[in-house]
Amino acid sequence: NVQLCQGISLGNLFRKPLADLCRGYEPDRHPIIGPLLDGGPAELVRRFGIPVEATYADACHLCYKARLALRERFPEILAPDQVYGATKE
């Protein structure tokens, strides 16, 4: 998995060549990176209506929790499973 950030995958090199992954990458249209570029983890939460807790350790903690909530919706992007403490059987 080519990681844009830990747990945000651009794609898998076993399935698609790196040149193709890079050529097809449009950050502003990406469902996870787009909101992050627009306003960080807070915008990711707002965009998808994710419920939040009162406090987080930092922005990365909020981003991680938001991505956990979105994993079923974007399984190919929010990967690999090990980043999220899960494994597929």
PDB file of C-alpha atoms in Angstrom:
ATOM      1  CA  ASN A   1       0.000   0.000   0.000  1.00  0.00           C
ATOM      2  CA  VAL A   2       1.263   3.428  -0.970  1.00  0.00           C
ATOM      3  CA  GLN A   3       0.382   5.568   2.031  1.00  0.00           C
ATOM      4  CA  LEU A   4      -0.505   9.251   1.683  1.00  0.00           C
ATOM      5  CA  CYS A   5      -0.488   9.333   5.470  1.00  0.00           C
ATOM      6  CA  GLN A   6      -0.594   6.422   7.885  1.00  0.00           C
ATOM      7  CA  GLY A   7      -3.805   4.529   7.140  1.00  0.00           C
ATOM      8  CA  ILE A   8      -4.743   6.492   3.998  1.00  0.00           C
ATOM      9  CA  SER A   9      -3.807   4.404   0.991  1.00  0.00           C
ATOM     10  CA  LEU A  10      -3.364   5.697  -2.538  1.00  0.00           C
ATOM     11  CA  GLY A  11      -3.457   2.107  -3.712  1.00  0.00           C
ATOM     12  CA  ASN A  12      -1.729  -1.227  -3.719  1.00  0.00           C
ATOM     13  CA  LEU A  13       1.358  -1.688  -5.899  1.00  0.00           C
ATOM     14  CA  PHE A  14       0.521  -5.353  -6.420  1.00  0.00           C
ATOM     15  CA  ARG A  15      -2.704  -4.275  -8.136  1.00  0.00           C
ATOM     16  CA  LYS A  16      -1.661  -1.113  -9.973  1.00  0.00           C
ATOM     17  CA  PRO A  17       1.701   0.365 -11.031  1.00  0.00           C
ATOM     18  CA  LEU A  18       2.949   3.407  -9.109  1.00  0.00           C
ATOM     19  CA  ALA A  19       2.875   5.574 -12.234  1.00  0.00           C
ATOM     20  CA  ASP A  20      -0.841   4.804 -12.686  1.00  0.00           C
ATOM     21  CA  LEU A  21      -1.586   5.499  -9.026  1.00  0.00           C
ATOM     22  CA  CYS A  22       0.161   8.862  -9.220  1.00  0.00           C
ATOM     23  CA  ARG A  23      -1.384   9.781 -12.559  1.00  0.00           C
ATOM     24  CA  GLY A  24      -4.898   9.146 -11.259  1.00  0.00           C
ATOM     25  CA  TYR A  25      -4.430  10.961  -7.939  1.00  0.00           C
ATOM     26  CA  GLU A  26      -6.541  14.105  -7.640  1.00  0.00           C
ATOM     27  CA  PRO A  27      -6.129  15.333  -4.044  1.00  0.00           C
ATOM     28  CA  ASP A  28      -9.034  17.796  -4.113  1.00  0.00           C
ATOM     29  CA  ARG A  29     -11.447  15.086  -5.344  1.00  0.00           C
ATOM     30  CA  HIS A  30     -10.159  12.380  -3.000  1.00  0.00           C
ATOM     31  CA  PRO A  31     -12.884  11.525  -0.432  1.00  0.00           C
ATOM     32  CA  ILE A  32     -10.478  11.652   2.528  1.00  0.00           C
ATOM     33  CA  ILE A  33      -7.615  13.923   1.422  1.00  0.00           C
ATOM     34  CA  GLY A  34      -9.961  16.532  -0.102  1.00  0.00           C
ATOM     35  CA  PRO A  35     -11.641  17.369   3.217  1.00  0.00           C
ATOM     36  CA  LEU A  36      -8.307  17.235   5.038  1.00  0.00           C
ATOM     37  CA  LEU A  37      -6.870  19.781   2.612  1.00  0.00           C
ATOM     38  CA  ASP A  38      -9.948  21.982   3.013  1.00  0.00           C
ATOM     39  CA  GLY A  39      -9.879  22.127   6.798  1.00  0.00           C
ATOM     40  CA  GLY A  40      -7.984  19.292   8.411  1.00  0.00           C
ATOM     41  CA  PRO A  41      -9.562  16.575  10.533  1.00  0.00           C
ATOM     42  CA  ALA A  42     -12.315  18.944  11.704  1.00  0.00           C
ATOM     43  CA  GLU A  43     -13.494  19.308   8.098  1.00  0.00           C
ATOM     44  CA  LEU A  44     -13.382  15.533   7.597  1.00  0.00           C
ATOM     45  CA  VAL A  45     -15.677  15.176  10.616  1.00  0.00           C
ATOM     46  CA  ARG A  46     -18.008  17.945   9.407  1.00  0.00           C
ATOM     47  CA  ARG A  47     -18.173  16.666   5.836  1.00  0.00           C
ATOM     48  CA  PHE A  48     -19.291  13.198   6.882  1.00  0.00           C
ATOM     49  CA  GLY A  49     -21.292  14.141   9.996  1.00  0.00           C
ATOM     50  CA  ILE A  50     -19.157  12.012  12.296  1.00  0.00           C
ATOM     51  CA  PRO A  51     -20.038  12.327  16.008  1.00  0.00           C
ATOM     52  CA  VAL A  52     -17.135  13.641  18.076  1.00  0.00           C
ATOM     53  CA  GLU A  53     -15.971  13.363  21.671  1.00  0.00           C
ATOM     54  CA  ALA A  54     -15.279  16.367  23.903  1.00  0.00           C
ATOM     55  CA  THR A  55     -11.484  16.160  23.584  1.00  0.00           C
ATOM     56  CA  TYR A  56      -8.733  14.534  21.549  1.00  0.00           C
ATOM     57  CA  ALA A  57      -5.005  14.310  22.217  1.00  0.00           C
ATOM     58  CA  ASP A  58      -4.253  16.159  18.963  1.00  0.00           C
ATOM     59  CA  ALA A  59      -5.414  16.596  15.366  1.00  0.00           C
ATOM     60  CA  CYS A  60      -3.998  13.200  14.379  1.00  0.00           C
ATOM     61  CA  HIS A  61      -6.100  11.522  17.087  1.00  0.00           C
ATOM     62  CA  LEU A  62      -9.269  13.175  15.726  1.00  0.00           C
ATOM     63  CA  CYS A  63      -8.307  12.181  12.174  1.00  0.00           C
ATOM     64  CA  TYR A  64      -7.712   8.572  13.224  1.00  0.00           C
ATOM     65  CA  LYS A  65     -11.080   8.368  15.016  1.00  0.00           C
ATOM     66  CA  ALA A  66     -12.847   9.909  12.006  1.00  0.00           C
ATOM     67  CA  ARG A  67     -11.173   7.437   9.645  1.00  0.00           C
ATOM     68  CA  LEU A  68     -12.162   4.550  11.912  1.00  0.00           C
ATOM     69  CA  ALA A  69     -15.775   5.661  11.529  1.00  0.00           C
ATOM     70  CA  LEU A  70     -15.385   5.771   7.726  1.00  0.00           C
ATOM     71  CA  ARG A  71     -13.575   2.473   7.140  1.00  0.00           C
ATOM     72  CA  GLU A  72     -16.631   0.512   6.004  1.00  0.00           C
ATOM     73  CA  ARG A  73     -17.456   3.239   3.501  1.00  0.00           C
ATOM     74  CA  PHE A  74     -13.908   3.473   2.079  1.00  0.00           C
ATOM     75  CA  PRO A  75     -12.212   0.099   2.668  1.00  0.00           C
ATOM     76  CA  GLU A  76      -9.747   0.402  -0.234  1.00  0.00           C
ATOM     77  CA  ILE A  77      -8.612   3.872   0.861  1.00  0.00           C
ATOM     78  CA  LEU A  78      -8.546   3.432   4.638  1.00  0.00           C
ATOM     79  CA  ALA A  79      -6.084   0.583   4.632  1.00  0.00           C
ATOM     80  CA  PRO A  80      -4.319  -1.613   5.471  1.00  0.00           C
ATOM     81  CA  ASP A  81      -6.321  -3.221   8.238  1.00  0.00           C
ATOM     82  CA  GLN A  82      -3.293  -3.460  10.537  1.00  0.00           C
ATOM     83  CA  VAL A  83      -3.138   0.344  10.855  1.00  0.00           C
ATOM     84  CA  TYR A  84      -6.595   0.214  12.400  1.00  0.00           C
ATOM     85  CA  GLY A  85      -5.916  -2.736  14.700  1.00  0.00           C
ATOM     86  CA  ALA A  86      -7.923  -5.153  12.578  1.00  0.00           C
ATOM     87  CA  THR A  87      -7.176  -8.085  10.337  1.00  0.00           C
ATOM     88  CA  LYS A  88      -9.317  -9.713   7.689  1.00  0.00           C
ATOM     89  CA  GLU A  89      -9.768 -13.440   8.005  1.00  0.00           C
TER      90      GLU A  89
END
